């Protein structure tokens, strides 16, 4: 029995002609609109979707999100179950392989990751070349991209065995590069990986080891960080995943694609949201100031950071998990006045019709900054922690795109709205107004850029 195909009927009012467009998986193909033309010389109709707010660029089996219901699943498993019952490396295996590992598969996977954490000694020299106040994310972007020059076999992306090797290398070495970036920024000697420790524990070792012969991470902080990595592991077609897929579509090596994804995450609208939450809480200052702040938010004078999400129109399921992790962390680090402030701000906002009607609920960034700060991480390291957790998801997205026969090199169309062809104007005939405009723009740029000392 043949499957009934749903269609969309489109009538072009310019010509009066109607077209049947197939609907599959709740979507229509943008290319099907190309056949809607005014005449034979017409290029055909295009869809216009700035920032891809309603365009699916791929088919994916990795992550499912229902923003209205507040659901997040990796390969079908609810994020709450994975955060409670799995380890980060187990979740990384799930994202990449499609299934949870057996006991032996997990042991082999963990052993592979553990024994690929070392980086070439020249990488340390590379990081040493950065200025002392270089941002750790800038160093991470550069050093991850530089790994492609150390592993020329990474270019053989069609070889499954070599592809897996690069995946292992990236998940293993990003913690080392992250730790080295931090240690360089504070002037500490680099701490080598310790193969006896867990993935999260080893990262804490490379961050905080001082003069002790062996660093012993606090088990509560180690577990909390592992859960935070799980919560960040993937999130569908976000800005950085889109960058990973787009660069990967040119068949670039995964180190270069991952560097592009990290660069996308470096942007404050993506990886810097939890820092904005901390600044907001510090600006509020005390619980007594919350009503005034809420009133300013309603008047459009302030922004409520950490609330609302491009995808979620309900309580972010990751935020619920983080609430319990916060308790685990603060048992070790002691209470944080910012946490009390955040919880009261959340309580007031969630009881206010203004925020309820706009479906503004806490997202994952509302509490992570407070937790990271309590654990001792400087603000500059927040997006680095995000990148560590997201690496398996980026790699799963990259490999899925690479193996998808429908995918081609990413090349969006544009709607050109500039000049039609016009004659070239010689310098002698150009008006003074054009020169004045150029001078004005140059003056504004010079005024906006503060003078910096030469280094």
mmCIF file of C-alpha atoms in Angstrom, residues 217-408:
data_model
loop_
_atom_site.group_PDB
_atom_site.id
_atom_site.type_symbol
_atom_site.label_atom_id
_atom_site.label_comp_id
_atom_site.label_asym_id
_atom_site.label_seq_id
_atom_site.Cartn_x
_atom_site.Cartn_y
_atom_site.Cartn_z
ATOM 1 C CA UNK A 217 39.862 16.456 42.794
ATOM 2 C CA UNK A 218 36.939 16.886 45.137
ATOM 3 C CA UNK A 219 34.455 14.154 44.088
ATOM 4 C CA UNK A 220 31.457 16.491 44.374
ATOM 5 C CA UNK A 221 33.022 19.144 42.144
ATOM 6 C CA UNK A 222 34.275 16.467 39.766
ATOM 7 C CA UNK A 223 30.754 15.044 39.419
ATOM 8 C CA UNK A 224 29.175 18.471 39.092
ATOM 9 C CA UNK A 225 31.533 19.425 36.258
ATOM 10 C CA UNK A 226 30.871 16.111 34.520
ATOM 11 C CA UNK A 227 27.115 16.796 34.630
ATOM 12 C CA UNK A 228 27.601 20.350 33.349
ATOM 13 C CA UNK A 229 29.558 18.950 30.401
ATOM 14 C CA UNK A 230 26.641 16.590 29.678
ATOM 15 C CA UNK A 231 24.159 19.462 29.701
ATOM 16 C CA UNK A 232 26.279 21.336 27.149
ATOM 17 C CA UNK A 233 27.102 18.322 24.957
ATOM 18 C CA UNK A 234 24.743 19.168 22.091
ATOM 19 C CA UNK A 235 21.844 21.472 21.342
ATOM 20 C CA UNK A 236 20.710 20.844 17.792
ATOM 21 C CA UNK A 237 21.468 23.400 15.033
ATOM 22 C CA UNK A 238 22.736 26.318 17.102
ATOM 23 C CA UNK A 239 25.191 28.928 15.848
ATOM 24 C CA UNK A 240 28.359 26.942 16.580
ATOM 25 C CA UNK A 241 26.969 23.608 15.333
ATOM 26 C CA UNK A 242 25.920 25.379 12.150
ATOM 27 C CA UNK A 243 29.474 26.752 11.821
ATOM 28 C CA UNK A 244 30.896 23.244 12.365
ATOM 29 C CA UNK A 245 28.663 21.806 9.655
ATOM 30 C CA UNK A 246 29.218 24.694 7.234
ATOM 31 C CA UNK A 247 33.015 24.507 7.416
ATOM 32 C CA UNK A 248 32.881 20.716 7.392
ATOM 33 C CA UNK A 249 30.788 20.807 4.224
ATOM 34 C CA UNK A 250 33.860 22.050 2.334
ATOM 35 C CA UNK A 251 35.577 18.807 3.462
ATOM 36 C CA UNK A 252 37.959 20.702 5.717
ATOM 37 C CA UNK A 253 39.629 18.639 8.441
ATOM 38 C CA UNK A 254 37.741 18.410 11.766
ATOM 39 C CA UNK A 255 40.317 20.499 13.666
ATOM 40 C CA UNK A 256 39.678 23.454 11.351
ATOM 41 C CA UNK A 257 35.912 22.946 11.555
ATOM 42 C CA UNK A 258 36.074 22.728 15.355
ATOM 43 C CA UNK A 259 38.122 25.944 15.497
ATOM 44 C CA UNK A 260 35.327 27.642 13.544
ATOM 45 C CA UNK A 261 32.729 26.285 15.963
ATOM 46 C CA UNK A 262 34.735 27.559 18.942
ATOM 47 C CA UNK A 263 35.041 30.948 17.260
ATOM 48 C CA UNK A 264 31.244 31.062 16.906
ATOM 49 C CA UNK A 265 30.889 30.145 20.579
ATOM 50 C CA UNK A 266 33.304 32.974 21.460
ATOM 51 C CA UNK A 267 30.587 35.495 20.545
ATOM 52 C CA UNK A 268 28.781 36.992 23.558
ATOM 53 C CA UNK A 269 25.359 36.115 22.120
ATOM 54 C CA UNK A 270 26.265 32.420 22.164
ATOM 55 C CA UNK A 271 28.886 31.431 24.725
ATOM 56 C CA UNK A 272 28.927 34.539 26.889
ATOM 57 C CA UNK A 273 25.389 34.574 28.259
ATOM 58 C CA UNK A 274 26.258 33.238 31.730
ATOM 59 C CA UNK A 275 28.795 36.049 32.141
ATOM 60 C CA UNK A 276 25.997 38.535 31.435
ATOM 61 C CA UNK A 277 23.909 36.884 34.169
ATOM 62 C CA UNK A 278 26.702 37.396 36.706
ATOM 63 C CA UNK A 279 27.036 41.055 35.753
ATOM 64 C CA UNK A 280 23.285 41.520 36.081
ATOM 65 C CA UNK A 281 23.199 39.949 39.544
ATOM 66 C CA UNK A 282 26.114 42.100 40.692
ATOM 67 C CA UNK A 283 24.349 45.190 39.375
ATOM 68 C CA UNK A 284 21.176 44.291 41.292
ATOM 69 C CA UNK A 285 23.296 43.926 44.425
ATOM 70 C CA UNK A 286 20.752 42.663 46.958
ATOM 71 C CA UNK A 287 17.355 41.006 47.259
ATOM 72 C CA UNK A 288 15.832 44.342 48.305
ATOM 73 C CA UNK A 289 16.677 45.818 44.897
ATOM 74 C CA UNK A 290 14.908 43.113 42.876
ATOM 75 C CA UNK A 291 11.461 44.818 42.676
ATOM 76 C CA UNK A 292 13.071 47.990 41.302
ATOM 77 C CA UNK A 293 15.061 45.950 38.801
ATOM 78 C CA UNK A 294 11.941 44.031 37.688
ATOM 79 C CA UNK A 295 10.134 47.333 37.137
ATOM 80 C CA UNK A 296 13.032 48.604 35.008
ATOM 81 C CA UNK A 297 12.917 45.411 32.935
ATOM 82 C CA UNK A 298 9.217 45.943 32.261
ATOM 83 C CA UNK A 299 9.912 49.542 31.247
ATOM 84 C CA UNK A 300 12.576 48.391 28.797
ATOM 85 C CA UNK A 301 15.391 50.046 30.753
ATOM 86 C CA UNK A 302 17.074 46.793 31.812
ATOM 87 C CA UNK A 303 17.404 43.275 30.414
ATOM 88 C CA UNK A 304 16.635 40.125 32.377
ATOM 89 C CA UNK A 305 19.624 37.984 31.420
ATOM 90 C CA UNK A 306 19.403 34.193 31.631
ATOM 91 C CA UNK A 307 15.664 34.165 30.974
ATOM 92 C CA UNK A 308 14.089 33.157 27.693
ATOM 93 C CA UNK A 309 15.595 31.214 24.822
ATOM 94 C CA UNK A 310 15.449 31.215 21.033
ATOM 95 C CA UNK A 311 14.136 27.622 21.160
ATOM 96 C CA UNK A 312 12.558 27.093 24.581
ATOM 97 C CA UNK A 313 9.185 28.652 25.359
ATOM 98 C CA UNK A 314 9.053 26.720 28.613
ATOM 99 C CA UNK A 315 11.432 25.984 31.485
ATOM 100 C CA UNK A 316 14.770 24.912 29.990
ATOM 101 C CA UNK A 317 15.123 21.249 31.100
ATOM 102 C CA UNK A 318 18.848 21.770 31.622
ATOM 103 C CA UNK A 319 18.142 24.540 34.130
ATOM 104 C CA UNK A 320 16.161 22.101 36.300
ATOM 105 C CA UNK A 321 19.142 19.739 36.464
ATOM 106 C CA UNK A 322 21.512 22.588 37.292
ATOM 107 C CA UNK A 323 19.472 23.580 40.335
ATOM 108 C CA UNK A 324 20.298 20.235 41.960
ATOM 109 C CA UNK A 325 23.937 20.446 40.872
ATOM 110 C CA UNK A 326 24.206 23.868 42.523
ATOM 111 C CA UNK A 327 23.399 22.315 45.898
ATOM 112 C CA UNK A 328 26.147 19.729 45.359
ATOM 113 C CA UNK A 329 28.707 22.419 44.554
ATOM 114 C CA UNK A 330 27.835 24.791 47.368
ATOM 115 C CA UNK A 331 28.167 22.014 49.941
ATOM 116 C CA UNK A 332 31.864 22.092 49.067
ATOM 117 C CA UNK A 333 32.463 25.757 48.287
ATOM 118 C CA UNK A 334 30.082 27.336 50.790
ATOM 119 C CA UNK A 335 27.061 29.452 50.016
ATOM 120 C CA UNK A 336 27.222 32.234 47.479
ATOM 121 C CA UNK A 337 25.143 35.400 48.005
ATOM 122 C CA UNK A 338 24.605 35.575 44.248
ATOM 123 C CA UNK A 339 22.802 32.212 44.384
ATOM 124 C CA UNK A 340 20.329 33.513 46.967
ATOM 125 C CA UNK A 341 19.811 36.579 44.804
ATOM 126 C CA UNK A 342 19.302 34.456 41.667
ATOM 127 C CA UNK A 343 16.784 32.159 43.346
ATOM 128 C CA UNK A 344 14.727 35.086 44.633
ATOM 129 C CA UNK A 345 14.870 36.775 41.236
ATOM 130 C CA UNK A 346 13.647 33.557 39.635
ATOM 131 C CA UNK A 347 10.821 33.207 42.180
ATOM 132 C CA UNK A 348 9.593 36.755 41.630
ATOM 133 C CA UNK A 349 9.875 36.595 37.837
ATOM 134 C CA UNK A 350 8.031 33.266 37.608
ATOM 135 C CA UNK A 351 5.138 34.639 39.651
ATOM 136 C CA UNK A 352 4.804 37.766 37.520
ATOM 137 C CA UNK A 353 2.248 37.700 34.701
ATOM 138 C CA UNK A 354 4.502 39.930 32.570
ATOM 139 C CA UNK A 355 7.122 37.184 32.278
ATOM 140 C CA UNK A 356 4.683 34.273 32.326
ATOM 141 C CA UNK A 357 2.690 35.655 29.392
ATOM 142 C CA UNK A 358 5.908 36.112 27.412
ATOM 143 C CA UNK A 359 7.050 32.578 28.276
ATOM 144 C CA UNK A 360 10.288 33.843 29.804
ATOM 145 C CA UNK A 361 11.742 31.058 31.944
ATOM 146 C CA UNK A 362 15.280 30.479 33.253
ATOM 147 C CA UNK A 363 17.640 28.925 30.721
ATOM 148 C CA UNK A 364 20.831 26.929 31.212
ATOM 149 C CA UNK A 365 22.938 30.080 31.561
ATOM 150 C CA UNK A 366 21.030 31.477 34.532
ATOM 151 C CA UNK A 367 22.821 29.276 37.089
ATOM 152 C CA UNK A 368 25.955 27.987 35.339
ATOM 153 C CA UNK A 369 27.939 31.194 35.801
ATOM 154 C CA UNK A 370 27.290 31.211 39.540
ATOM 155 C CA UNK A 371 28.345 27.569 39.805
ATOM 156 C CA UNK A 372 31.494 28.029 37.725
ATOM 157 C CA UNK A 373 32.456 31.060 39.769
ATOM 158 C CA UNK A 374 31.944 29.136 43.026
ATOM 159 C CA UNK A 375 34.199 26.356 41.690
ATOM 160 C CA UNK A 376 36.952 28.917 41.132
ATOM 161 C CA UNK A 377 36.777 29.415 37.379
ATOM 162 C CA UNK A 378 37.363 32.987 36.192
ATOM 163 C CA UNK A 379 34.718 34.505 33.930
ATOM 164 C CA UNK A 380 37.022 34.262 30.910
ATOM 165 C CA UNK A 381 36.968 30.462 31.235
ATOM 166 C CA UNK A 382 33.164 30.141 31.099
ATOM 167 C CA UNK A 383 32.926 29.806 27.292
ATOM 168 C CA UNK A 384 35.960 27.494 27.346
ATOM 169 C CA UNK A 385 34.055 25.130 29.652
ATOM 170 C CA UNK A 386 31.124 25.351 27.265
ATOM 171 C CA UNK A 387 33.429 24.378 24.357
ATOM 172 C CA UNK A 388 34.770 21.332 26.195
ATOM 173 C CA UNK A 389 31.264 20.036 26.817
ATOM 174 C CA UNK A 390 30.060 20.815 23.299
ATOM 175 C CA UNK A 391 32.942 19.112 21.443
ATOM 176 C CA UNK A 392 31.264 15.654 21.143
ATOM 177 C CA UNK A 393 28.084 17.272 19.813
ATOM 178 C CA UNK A 394 30.024 19.320 17.257
ATOM 179 C CA UNK A 395 31.829 16.200 16.083
ATOM 180 C CA UNK A 396 28.594 14.210 15.859
ATOM 181 C CA UNK A 397 27.042 17.003 13.798
ATOM 182 C CA UNK A 398 30.153 17.208 11.595
ATOM 183 C CA UNK A 399 30.248 13.484 10.892
ATOM 184 C CA UNK A 400 26.502 13.251 10.287
ATOM 185 C CA UNK A 401 26.728 16.058 7.744
ATOM 186 C CA UNK A 402 29.740 14.446 6.090
ATOM 187 C CA UNK A 403 27.942 11.109 5.668
ATOM 188 C CA UNK A 404 24.612 12.606 4.539
ATOM 189 C CA UNK A 405 24.304 12.069 0.734
ATOM 190 C CA UNK A 406 21.893 15.007 0.469
ATOM 191 C CA UNK A 407 24.409 17.504 1.803
ATOM 192 C CA UNK A 408 26.624 19.655 -0.391
#
